Coordinates of C-alpha atoms and ligand atoms in Angstrom, one line a residue:
X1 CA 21.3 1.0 18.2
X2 CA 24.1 0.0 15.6
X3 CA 24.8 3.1 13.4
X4 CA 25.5 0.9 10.6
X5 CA 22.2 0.6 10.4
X6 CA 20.9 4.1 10.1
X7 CA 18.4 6.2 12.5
X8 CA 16.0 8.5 11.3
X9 CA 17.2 12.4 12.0
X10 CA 14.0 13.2 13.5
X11 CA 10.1 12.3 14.3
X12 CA 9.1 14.5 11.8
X13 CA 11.3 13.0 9.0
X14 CA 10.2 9.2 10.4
X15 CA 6.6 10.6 10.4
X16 CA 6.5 11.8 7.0
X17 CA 8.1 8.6 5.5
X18 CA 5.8 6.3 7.8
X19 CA 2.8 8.4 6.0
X20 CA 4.6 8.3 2.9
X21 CA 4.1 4.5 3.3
X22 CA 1.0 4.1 3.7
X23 CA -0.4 7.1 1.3
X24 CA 0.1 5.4 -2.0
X25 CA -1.7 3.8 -5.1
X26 CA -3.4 2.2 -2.2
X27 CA -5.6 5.3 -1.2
X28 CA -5.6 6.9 -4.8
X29 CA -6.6 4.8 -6.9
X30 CA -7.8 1.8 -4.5
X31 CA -9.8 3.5 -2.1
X32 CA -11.8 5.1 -4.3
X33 CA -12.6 2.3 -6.9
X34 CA -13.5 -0.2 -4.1
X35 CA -15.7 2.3 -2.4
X36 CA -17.5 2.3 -6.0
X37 CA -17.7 -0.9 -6.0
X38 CA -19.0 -2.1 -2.6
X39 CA -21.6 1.0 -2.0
X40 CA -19.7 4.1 -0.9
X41 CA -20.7 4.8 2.4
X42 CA -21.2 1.4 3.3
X43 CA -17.7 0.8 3.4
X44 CA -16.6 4.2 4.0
X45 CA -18.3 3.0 7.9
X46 CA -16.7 -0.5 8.1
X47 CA -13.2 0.5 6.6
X48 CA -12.8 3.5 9.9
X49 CA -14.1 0.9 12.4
X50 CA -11.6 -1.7 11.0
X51 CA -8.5 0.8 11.0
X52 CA -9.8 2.1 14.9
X53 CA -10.0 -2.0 15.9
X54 CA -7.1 -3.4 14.2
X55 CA -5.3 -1.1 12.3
X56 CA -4.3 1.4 14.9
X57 CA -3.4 -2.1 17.1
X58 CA -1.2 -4.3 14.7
X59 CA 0.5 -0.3 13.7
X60 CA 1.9 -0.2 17.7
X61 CA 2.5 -3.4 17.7
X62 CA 4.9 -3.5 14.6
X63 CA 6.6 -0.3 15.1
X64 CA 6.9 -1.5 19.0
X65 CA 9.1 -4.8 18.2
X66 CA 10.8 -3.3 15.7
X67 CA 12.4 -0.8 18.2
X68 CA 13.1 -3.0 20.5
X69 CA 15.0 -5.6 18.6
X70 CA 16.4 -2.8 16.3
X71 CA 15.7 -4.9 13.5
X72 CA 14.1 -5.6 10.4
X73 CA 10.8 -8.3 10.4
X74 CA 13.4 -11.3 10.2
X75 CA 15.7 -10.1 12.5
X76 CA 12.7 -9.1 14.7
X77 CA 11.1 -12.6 14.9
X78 CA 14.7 -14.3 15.2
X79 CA 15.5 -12.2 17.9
X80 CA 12.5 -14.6 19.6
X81 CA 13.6 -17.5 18.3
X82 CA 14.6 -19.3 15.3
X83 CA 11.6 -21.2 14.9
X84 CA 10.0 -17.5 13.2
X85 CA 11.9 -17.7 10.5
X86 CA 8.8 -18.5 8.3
X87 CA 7.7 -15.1 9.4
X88 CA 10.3 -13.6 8.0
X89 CA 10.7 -15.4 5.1
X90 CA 6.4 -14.6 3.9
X91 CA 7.2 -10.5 4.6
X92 CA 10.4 -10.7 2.2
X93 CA 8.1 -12.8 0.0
X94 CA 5.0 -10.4 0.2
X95 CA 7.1 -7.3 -0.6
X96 CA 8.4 -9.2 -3.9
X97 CA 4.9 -9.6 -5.1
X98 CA 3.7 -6.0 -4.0
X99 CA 6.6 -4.0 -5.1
X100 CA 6.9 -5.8 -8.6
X101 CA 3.1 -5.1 -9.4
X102 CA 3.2 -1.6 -7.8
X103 CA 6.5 -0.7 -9.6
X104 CA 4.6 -1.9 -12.9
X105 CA 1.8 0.5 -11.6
X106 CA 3.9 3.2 -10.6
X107 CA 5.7 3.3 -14.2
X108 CA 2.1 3.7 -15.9
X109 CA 1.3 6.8 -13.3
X110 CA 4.8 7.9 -14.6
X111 CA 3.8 7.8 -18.0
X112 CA 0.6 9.6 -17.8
X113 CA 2.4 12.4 -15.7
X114 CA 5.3 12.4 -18.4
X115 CA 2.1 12.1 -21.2
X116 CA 0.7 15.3 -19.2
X117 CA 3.8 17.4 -19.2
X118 CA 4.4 17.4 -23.0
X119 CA 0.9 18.2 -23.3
X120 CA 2.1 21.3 -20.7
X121 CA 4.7 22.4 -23.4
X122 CA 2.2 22.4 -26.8
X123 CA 3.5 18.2 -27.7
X124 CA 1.3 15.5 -27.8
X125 CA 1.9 13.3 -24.7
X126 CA -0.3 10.8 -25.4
X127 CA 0.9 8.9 -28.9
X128 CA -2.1 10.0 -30.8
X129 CA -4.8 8.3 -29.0
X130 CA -6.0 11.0 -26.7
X131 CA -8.5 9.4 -24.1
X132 CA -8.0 6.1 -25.8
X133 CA -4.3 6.0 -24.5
X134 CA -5.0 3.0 -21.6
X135 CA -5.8 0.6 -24.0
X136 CA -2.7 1.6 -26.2
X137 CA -0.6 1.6 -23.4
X138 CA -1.5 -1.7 -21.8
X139 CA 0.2 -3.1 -25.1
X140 CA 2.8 -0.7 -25.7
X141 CA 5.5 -3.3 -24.3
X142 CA 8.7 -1.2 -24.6
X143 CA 6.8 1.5 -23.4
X144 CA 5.5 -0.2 -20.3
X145 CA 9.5 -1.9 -19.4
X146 CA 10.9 1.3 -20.1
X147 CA 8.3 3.4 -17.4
X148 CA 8.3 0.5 -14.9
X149 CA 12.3 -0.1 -15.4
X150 CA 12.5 4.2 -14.5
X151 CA 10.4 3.7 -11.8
X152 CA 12.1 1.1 -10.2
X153 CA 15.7 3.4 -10.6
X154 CA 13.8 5.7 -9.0
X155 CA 12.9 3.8 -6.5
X156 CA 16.3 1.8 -6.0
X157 CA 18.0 5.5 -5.9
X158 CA 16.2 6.7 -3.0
X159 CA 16.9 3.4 -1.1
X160 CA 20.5 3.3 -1.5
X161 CA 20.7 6.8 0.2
X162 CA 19.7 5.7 3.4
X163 CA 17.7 5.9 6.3
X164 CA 17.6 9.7 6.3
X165 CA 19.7 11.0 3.6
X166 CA 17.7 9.0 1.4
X167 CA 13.9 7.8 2.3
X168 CA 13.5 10.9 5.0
X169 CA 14.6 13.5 2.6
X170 CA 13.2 12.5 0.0
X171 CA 9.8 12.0 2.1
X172 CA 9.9 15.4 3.6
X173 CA 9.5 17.5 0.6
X174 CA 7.4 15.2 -1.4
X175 CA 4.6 14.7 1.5
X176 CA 3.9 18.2 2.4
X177 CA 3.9 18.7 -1.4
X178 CA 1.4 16.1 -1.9
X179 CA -1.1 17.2 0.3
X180 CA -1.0 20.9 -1.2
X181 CA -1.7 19.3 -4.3
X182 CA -4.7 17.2 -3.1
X183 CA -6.1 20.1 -1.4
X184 CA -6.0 21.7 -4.5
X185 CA -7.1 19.0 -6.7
X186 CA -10.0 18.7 -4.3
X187 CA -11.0 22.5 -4.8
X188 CA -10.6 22.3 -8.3
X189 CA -13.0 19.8 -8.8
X190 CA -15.1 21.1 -6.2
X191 CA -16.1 23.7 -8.2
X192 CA -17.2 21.7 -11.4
X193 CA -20.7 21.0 -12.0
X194 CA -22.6 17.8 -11.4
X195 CA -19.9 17.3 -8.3
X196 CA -22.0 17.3 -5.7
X197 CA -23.2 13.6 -6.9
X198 CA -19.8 12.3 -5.7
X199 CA -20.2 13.2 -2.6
X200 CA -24.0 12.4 -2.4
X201 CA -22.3 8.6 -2.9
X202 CA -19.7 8.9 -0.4
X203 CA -21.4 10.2 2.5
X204 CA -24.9 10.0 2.0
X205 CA -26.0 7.3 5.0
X206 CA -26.6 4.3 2.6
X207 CA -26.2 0.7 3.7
X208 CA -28.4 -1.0 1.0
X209 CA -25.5 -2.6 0.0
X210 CA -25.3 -5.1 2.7
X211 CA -29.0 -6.7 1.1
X212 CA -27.7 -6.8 -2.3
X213 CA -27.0 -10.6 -3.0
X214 CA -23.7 -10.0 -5.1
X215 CA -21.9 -8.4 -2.3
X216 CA -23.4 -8.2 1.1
X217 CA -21.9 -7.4 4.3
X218 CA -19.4 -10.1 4.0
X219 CA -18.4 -8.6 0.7
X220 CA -17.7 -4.9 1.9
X221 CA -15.9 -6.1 5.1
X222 CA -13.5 -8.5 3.1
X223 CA -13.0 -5.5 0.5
X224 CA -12.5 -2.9 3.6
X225 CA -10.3 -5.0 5.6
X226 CA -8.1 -6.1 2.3
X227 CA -8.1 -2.6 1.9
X228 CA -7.2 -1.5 5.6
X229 CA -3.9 -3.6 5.6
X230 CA -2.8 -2.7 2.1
X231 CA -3.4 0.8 2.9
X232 CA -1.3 0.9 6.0
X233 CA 1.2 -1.1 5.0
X234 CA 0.7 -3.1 7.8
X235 CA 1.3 -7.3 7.7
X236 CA 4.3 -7.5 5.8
X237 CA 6.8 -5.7 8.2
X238 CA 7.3 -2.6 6.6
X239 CA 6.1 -1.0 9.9
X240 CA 8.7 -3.0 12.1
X241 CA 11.3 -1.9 9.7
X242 CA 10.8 1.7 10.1
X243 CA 10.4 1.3 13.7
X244 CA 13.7 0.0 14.0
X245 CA 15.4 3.1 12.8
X246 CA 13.1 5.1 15.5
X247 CA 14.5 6.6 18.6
X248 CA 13.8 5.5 21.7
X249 CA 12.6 8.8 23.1
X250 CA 10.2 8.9 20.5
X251 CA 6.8 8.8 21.7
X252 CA 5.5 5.5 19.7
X253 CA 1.6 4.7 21.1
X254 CA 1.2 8.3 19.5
X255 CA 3.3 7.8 16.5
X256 CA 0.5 4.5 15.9
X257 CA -2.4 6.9 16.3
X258 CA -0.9 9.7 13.8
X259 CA -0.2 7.4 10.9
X260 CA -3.8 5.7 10.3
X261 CA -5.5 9.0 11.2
X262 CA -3.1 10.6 8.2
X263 CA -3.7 7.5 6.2
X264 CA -7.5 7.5 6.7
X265 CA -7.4 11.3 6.2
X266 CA -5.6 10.8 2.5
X267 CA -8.2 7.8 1.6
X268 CA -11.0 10.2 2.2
X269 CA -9.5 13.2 0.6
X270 CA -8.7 11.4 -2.9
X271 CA -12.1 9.7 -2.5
X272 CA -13.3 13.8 -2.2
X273 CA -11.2 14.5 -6.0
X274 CA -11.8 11.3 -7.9
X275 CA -15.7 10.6 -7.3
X276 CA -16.8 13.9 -7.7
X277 CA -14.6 14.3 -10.7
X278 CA -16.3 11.1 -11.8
X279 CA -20.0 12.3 -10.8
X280 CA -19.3 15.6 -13.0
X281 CA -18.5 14.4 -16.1
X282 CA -20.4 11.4 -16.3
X283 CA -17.7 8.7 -15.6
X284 CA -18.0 5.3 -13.9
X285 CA -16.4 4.9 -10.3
X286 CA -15.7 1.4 -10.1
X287 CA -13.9 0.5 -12.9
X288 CA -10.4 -1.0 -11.6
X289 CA -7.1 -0.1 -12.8
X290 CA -8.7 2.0 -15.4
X291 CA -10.0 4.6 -12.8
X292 CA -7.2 5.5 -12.2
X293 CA -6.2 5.9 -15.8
X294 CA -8.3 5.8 -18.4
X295 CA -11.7 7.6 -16.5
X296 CA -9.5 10.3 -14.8
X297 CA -8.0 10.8 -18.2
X298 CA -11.7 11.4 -19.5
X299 CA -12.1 14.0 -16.4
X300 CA -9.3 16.2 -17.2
X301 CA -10.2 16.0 -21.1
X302 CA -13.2 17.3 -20.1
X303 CA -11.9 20.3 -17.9
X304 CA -11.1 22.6 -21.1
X305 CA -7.9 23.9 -21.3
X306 CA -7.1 24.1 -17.7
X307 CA -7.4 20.6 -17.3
X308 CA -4.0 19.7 -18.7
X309 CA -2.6 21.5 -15.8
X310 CA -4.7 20.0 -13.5
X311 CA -4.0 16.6 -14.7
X312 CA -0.5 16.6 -14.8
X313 CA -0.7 17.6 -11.0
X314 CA -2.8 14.8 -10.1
X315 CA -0.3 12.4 -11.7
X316 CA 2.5 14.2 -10.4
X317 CA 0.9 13.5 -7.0
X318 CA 0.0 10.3 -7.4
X319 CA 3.6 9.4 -8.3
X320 CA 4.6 11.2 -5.8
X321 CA 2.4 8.9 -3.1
X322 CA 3.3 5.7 -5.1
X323 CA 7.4 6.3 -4.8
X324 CA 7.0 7.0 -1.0
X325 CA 5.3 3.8 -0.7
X326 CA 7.9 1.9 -2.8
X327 CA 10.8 2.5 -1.4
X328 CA 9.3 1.4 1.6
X329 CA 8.7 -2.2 0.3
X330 CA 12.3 -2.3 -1.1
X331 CA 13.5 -0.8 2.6
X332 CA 11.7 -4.2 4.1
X333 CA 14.6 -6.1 1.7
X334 CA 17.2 -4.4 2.1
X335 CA 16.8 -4.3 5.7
X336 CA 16.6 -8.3 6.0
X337 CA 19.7 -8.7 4.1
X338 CA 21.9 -5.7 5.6
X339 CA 20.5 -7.5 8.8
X340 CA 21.3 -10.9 8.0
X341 CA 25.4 -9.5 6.7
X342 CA 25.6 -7.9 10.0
X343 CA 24.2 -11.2 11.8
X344 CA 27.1 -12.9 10.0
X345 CA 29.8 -10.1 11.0
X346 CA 29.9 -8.7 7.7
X347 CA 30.1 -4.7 7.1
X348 CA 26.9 -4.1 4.8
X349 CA 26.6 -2.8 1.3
X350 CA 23.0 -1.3 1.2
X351 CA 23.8 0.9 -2.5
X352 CA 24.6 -3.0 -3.5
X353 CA 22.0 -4.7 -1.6
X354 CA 19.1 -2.9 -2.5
X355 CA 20.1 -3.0 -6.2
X356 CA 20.5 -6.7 -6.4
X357 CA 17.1 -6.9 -4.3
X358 CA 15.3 -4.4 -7.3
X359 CA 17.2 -6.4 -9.8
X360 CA 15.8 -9.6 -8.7
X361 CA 11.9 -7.8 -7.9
X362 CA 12.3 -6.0 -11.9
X363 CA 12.2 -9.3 -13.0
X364 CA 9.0 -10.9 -10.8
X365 CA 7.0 -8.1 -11.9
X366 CA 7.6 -9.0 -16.1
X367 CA 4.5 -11.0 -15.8
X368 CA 2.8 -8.2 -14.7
X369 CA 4.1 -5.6 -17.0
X370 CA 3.6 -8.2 -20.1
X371 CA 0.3 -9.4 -19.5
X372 CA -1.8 -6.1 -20.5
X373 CA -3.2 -6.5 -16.9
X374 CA -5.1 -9.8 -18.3
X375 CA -7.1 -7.6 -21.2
X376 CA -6.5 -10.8 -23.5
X377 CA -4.3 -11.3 -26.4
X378 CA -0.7 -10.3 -24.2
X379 CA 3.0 -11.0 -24.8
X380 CA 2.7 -13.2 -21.6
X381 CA -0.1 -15.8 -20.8
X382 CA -2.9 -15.6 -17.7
X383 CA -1.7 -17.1 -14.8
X384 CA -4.5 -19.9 -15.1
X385 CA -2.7 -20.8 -18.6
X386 CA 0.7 -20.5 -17.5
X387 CA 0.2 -22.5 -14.3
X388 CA -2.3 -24.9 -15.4
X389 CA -5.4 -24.0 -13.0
X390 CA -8.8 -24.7 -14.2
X391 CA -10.1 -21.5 -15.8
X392 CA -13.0 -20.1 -13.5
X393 CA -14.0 -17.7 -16.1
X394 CA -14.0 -13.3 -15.5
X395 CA -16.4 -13.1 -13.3
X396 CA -15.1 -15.6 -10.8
X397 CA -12.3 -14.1 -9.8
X398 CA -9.3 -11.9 -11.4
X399 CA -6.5 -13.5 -10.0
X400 CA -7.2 -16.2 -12.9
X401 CA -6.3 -13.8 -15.7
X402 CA -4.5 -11.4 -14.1
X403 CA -1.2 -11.8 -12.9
X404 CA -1.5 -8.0 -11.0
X405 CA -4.4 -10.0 -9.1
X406 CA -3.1 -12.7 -8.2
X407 CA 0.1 -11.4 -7.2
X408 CA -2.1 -8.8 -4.9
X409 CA -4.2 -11.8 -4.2
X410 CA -0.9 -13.7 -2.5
X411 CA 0.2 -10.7 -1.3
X412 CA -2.9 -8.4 0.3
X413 CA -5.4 -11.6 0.4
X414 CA -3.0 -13.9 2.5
X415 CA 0.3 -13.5 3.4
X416 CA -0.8 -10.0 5.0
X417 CA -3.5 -11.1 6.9
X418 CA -1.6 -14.3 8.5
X419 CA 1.8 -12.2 9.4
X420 CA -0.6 -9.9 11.2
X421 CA -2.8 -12.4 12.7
X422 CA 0.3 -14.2 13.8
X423 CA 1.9 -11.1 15.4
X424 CA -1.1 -10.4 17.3
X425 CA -1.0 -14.3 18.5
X426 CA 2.3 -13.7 19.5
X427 CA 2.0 -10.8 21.2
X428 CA -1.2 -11.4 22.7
X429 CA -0.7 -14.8 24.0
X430 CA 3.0 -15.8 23.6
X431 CA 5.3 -12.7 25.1
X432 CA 2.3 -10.7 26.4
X433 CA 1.3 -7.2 25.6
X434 CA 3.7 -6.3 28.9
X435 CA 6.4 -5.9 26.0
X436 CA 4.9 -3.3 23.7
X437 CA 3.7 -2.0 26.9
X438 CA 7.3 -1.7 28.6
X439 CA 9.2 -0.7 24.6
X440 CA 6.5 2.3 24.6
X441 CA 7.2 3.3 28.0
X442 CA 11.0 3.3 27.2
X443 CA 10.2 7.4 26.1
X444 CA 9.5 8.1 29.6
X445 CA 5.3 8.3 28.5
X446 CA 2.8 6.7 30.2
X447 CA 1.1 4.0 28.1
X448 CA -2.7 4.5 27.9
X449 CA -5.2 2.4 27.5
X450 CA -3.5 -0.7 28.4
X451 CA -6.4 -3.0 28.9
X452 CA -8.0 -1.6 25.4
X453 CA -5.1 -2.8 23.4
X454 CA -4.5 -5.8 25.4
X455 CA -7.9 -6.6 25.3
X456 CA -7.6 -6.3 21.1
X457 CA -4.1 -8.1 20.6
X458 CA -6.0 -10.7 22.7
X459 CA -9.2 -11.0 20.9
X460 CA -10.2 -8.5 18.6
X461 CA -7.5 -8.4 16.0
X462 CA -7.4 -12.6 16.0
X463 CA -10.5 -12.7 15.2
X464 CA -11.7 -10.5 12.9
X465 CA -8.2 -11.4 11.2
X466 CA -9.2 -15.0 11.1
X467 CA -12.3 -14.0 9.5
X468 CA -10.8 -12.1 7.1
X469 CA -8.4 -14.8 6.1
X470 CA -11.4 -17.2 5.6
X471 CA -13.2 -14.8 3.4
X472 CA -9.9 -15.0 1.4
X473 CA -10.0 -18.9 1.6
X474 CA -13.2 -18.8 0.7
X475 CA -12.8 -16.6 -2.6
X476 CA -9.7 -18.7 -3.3
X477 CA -11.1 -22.2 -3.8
X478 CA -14.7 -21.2 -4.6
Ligands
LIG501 N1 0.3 1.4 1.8 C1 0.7 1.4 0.4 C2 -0.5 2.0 -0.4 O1 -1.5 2.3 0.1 C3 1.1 0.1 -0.2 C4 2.1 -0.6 0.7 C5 1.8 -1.9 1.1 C6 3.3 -0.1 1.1 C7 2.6 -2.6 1.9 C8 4.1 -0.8 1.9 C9 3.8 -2.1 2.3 O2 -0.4 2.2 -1.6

C-alpha cells in the first residue's frame, strides 16, 4: 500500500475509529426516538435480524474491497472499471448531504454541552430560557452558524491529521471515554424512580405494533432498515474507505462481526439512558430532533442539582459519538480526491483537501442550519417552497418542510440503500464472493461460513434491499 496514503498504526486504533463511525447521533438520538415511534420491541427484534442478515454482510464486503484496491469507494469501483463511476460519484454525494445536516446537528449537541458547562461554573448556559432553550435556539441564527461552523473546525482538524495521527488518535481516547460515560449515564438513571417503565417498552415482548394501521410491519422494517444502514455507516463507502488504510494481516471477517455487535451494543445502551430517563420524569419518547434536546433537557432539570453534572456528560458524550462519526464522512472526501491527485501523479494535499471539501459541505448544510428544522416562520424557506413541489401537508412526510429530512431522505432513504444493493449485485453476481473470500484469507485466516455469506450477497441482501428501496419509493411519491 502507498504510504502517501496513510495506514492505521494498529487494529485497535482502526477498531475504535470504525466504532467511532458508526456510534453517532445515529444510535443516540435516532435509535431511541424511532424505537418510540414504531413500538419498542417491535423494532428492537427486526432492527438485530436486519444488522445479523445484511448488516454484518454489506460491513465484510465494504471493508473487503476497500483493502484490496487500497482505495477509497471511487477508486474502489474504478479499479473494476470505469463504467462505476456513478458509484462513486452518489457516495461523495451522500456524505455531502449527511455531513452537512449532521455538522448542523452536531453544533446544537455542542451548544447544549457548552450551555451545560457554564451551568457547571454558577452562569446561566442556556440564555434565559431554561427548558424552553430548543425553541430559542432553532432561531437563534448566529448562534446556530457559529456552533455548526465550530463543529465543522473541529471536524476538519481531526481530518487533516491523518489516518492515525489524526482520526485513530483522536478515536482512541474519545471511544473508551464514551462508553464510561454511557455506563454511567445508564446507572445514573437507573436508579431514578418511574424508570423501570422504560425498559418495560424496550424489552417487554410486544409486537402489537405490526396490527396498528398507521405503521404496521412494513412501517417498523422500513424505519429499522433506514435505521440499520445509517447506523453502521454502511452504503456510502465510509467502510471501504477505512478498509483501505487496514493491514493486510488484519483479520477482516472478524473485524465485520466486531463493529455491528459494538454498534448494536451502543444502540441498545443509549436506548437503556434515554427511555428510562424519559419513563421517569414523564417525557415523550418519540418526539424527533427534540428528544434529543428539548425532552432530555426536561430530564436533567428534573434530576435536582446533580443533574447539571449529569447532563453536561451526556452531551459531552454525545458530541463525543457525533465528531467520531463526522470525520468519518469528511474521510470518504478527502479520500476520493487525495485518490483521484494520486491517480493523476500528483503528490496530495489532504490539510488542503479536506478543508476545501468542509468549505464546500459548510455551505450545503446553510439550508439546514437556517430553516429552524422546518418549525415555520425561518430565515430560509421549506424545501417544497424553495423547489416548487406540491405541498403534501406535515403529516405526509417531513422531507416537505424540512430540509434536515429531506437531505436524510436523499441520503439514508436512497442513495444508501442502492450503493449497497449495487455492491452486493456486484459482488454477488458480477466478481463472485471468491474475492472477499480470497482478500479475507490474505491474513493467513480461514474464511468461515462461506456458503452463508455467499448465499446472502446472492440473495438475501438484494432483496430485502430492494424492498427497502421500494418502501422508500413508495413514501416518496405517495
Ligand atoms: N453511523 C453514524 C451514526 O450512527 C452516521 C454515519 C452515516 C457515519 C454514514 C458515517 C457514514 O450516527
Amino acid at each position: 500500500m502507498d504510504n502517501k496514503r496513510g495506514q492505521w498504526g494498529s487494529n485497535f486504533g482502526f477498531l475504535m475509529a470504525a466504532v467511532g463511525s458508526a456510534v453517532g447521533l445515529g444510535n443516540i438520538w435516532g435509535f431511541p426516538y424511532k424505537m418510540g415511534k414504531t413500538g419498542g420491541f417491535a423494532f428492537l427484534l427486526i432492527y438485530l435480524a436486519l444488522v445479523l442478515l445484511v448488516g454484518i454482510i454489506v460491513m465484510l464486503g465494504e471493508l473487503a474491497l476497500g483493502r484490496k484496491t487500497g482505495k477509497g469507494v471511487m477508486g474502489t469501483y474504478l479499479e473494476f472499471s470505469k463504467k462505476y463511476s456513478w458509484l462513486g460519484y452518489m457516495s461523495v454525494i451522500s456524505g455531502f448531504l449527511i455531513l452537512s445536516f449532521y455538522s448542523v446537528l452536531g453544533g446544537m449537541v455542542l451548544r447544549y454541552a457548552v450551555g451545560y458547562f457554564l451551568q457547571l461554573i454558577g452562569l446561566d448556559g442556556f440564555a434565559g430560557q431554561g427548558t424552553g432553550f430548543f425553541g430559542y435556539l432553532l432561531y437563534d441564527y448566529k448562534g446556530i452558524l457559529l456552533f455548526y461552523a465550530l463543529f465543522m473546525i473541529i471536524t476538519v482538524l481531526i481530518v487533516m491529521g491523518g489516518i492515525e495521527k489524526g482520526i485513530e488518535r483522536f478515536s482512541s481516547i474519545a471511544m473508551p471515554a464514551l462508553f464510561c460515560i454511557l455506563v454511567f449515564v445508564i446507572i445514573y438513571v437507573a436508579i431514578q424512580p418511574g424508570a423501570i417503565d422504560g425498559y418495560k417498552f424496550m424489552f417487554m415482548p410486544d409486537l402489537s405494533v405490526f396490527s396498528d394501521p398507521q405503521i404496521g410491519f412494513f412501517g417498523v422494517f422500513k424505519a429499522a432498515a433506514g435505521q440499520m444502514f445509517f447506523s453502521l455507516s454502511l452504503g456510502m463507502g465510509c467502510m471501504m474507505t477505512y478498509g483501505s488504510y487496514l493491514s493486510k494481516n488484519e483479520h477482516l471477517q472478524r473485524n465485520s462481526i466486531i463493529i455491528p455487535f459494538a454498534d448494536s451494543i451502543v444502540a441498545v445502551m443509549a436506548g437503556m439512558a434515554v427511555m428510562p430517563a424519559c419513563a421517569a420524569f414523564g417525557v415523550e419518547y418519540n418526539r424527533g430532533p427534540g428528544l434529543l434536546f428539548a425532552s432530555m433537557q426536561t430530564v436533567f432539570d428534573n434530576m435536582g442539582g446533580f443533574g447539571t453534572v449529569v447532563g453536561f456528560l451526556f452531551y459531552f458524550l454525545v458530541l463525543i459519538a457525533a465528531i467520531t462519526s463526522s470525520i468519518s464522512i469528511l474521510e470518504v472526501c478527502t479520500a476520493f480526491q487525495i485518490d483521484k491527485d494520486m491517480a493523476k501523479g500528483k503528490e496530495p494535499n489532504r490539510k488542503k483537501v479536506s478543508l476545501i471539501y468542509a468549505a464546500i459541505i459548510f455551505v450545503f448544510g446553510l439550508p439546514v442550519a437556517l430553516d429552524a428544522l422546518g418549525s415555520g416562520n425561518a430565515l430560509i424557506k421549506a424545501p417544497y417552497e424553495l423547489l416548487g413541489f406540491e405541498y403534501k401537508g406535515p403529516g405526509f412526510a417531513m422531507w416537505n418542510d424540512c430540509w434536515l429530512d429531506l437531505y436524510d431522505l436523499i441520503a439514508e432513504g436512497i442513495l444508501m440503500p442502492i450503493g449497497a444493493l449495487v455492491m452486493s449485485v456486484l459482488i454477488g453476481w458480477v466478481w463472485k464472493t471468491t474475492i472477499i473470500k480470497d482478500e479475507c484469507e490474505k491474513s493467513g485466516d480461514k474464511f468461515k461460513a462461506y456458503k452463508y455469506y455467499d448465499f446472502c450477497f446472492k440473495f438475501v441482501v438484494p432483496v430485502i434491499m430492494a424492498f427497502i428501496f421500494y418502501a422508500q419509493l413508495v413514501d416518496f411519491f405517495g
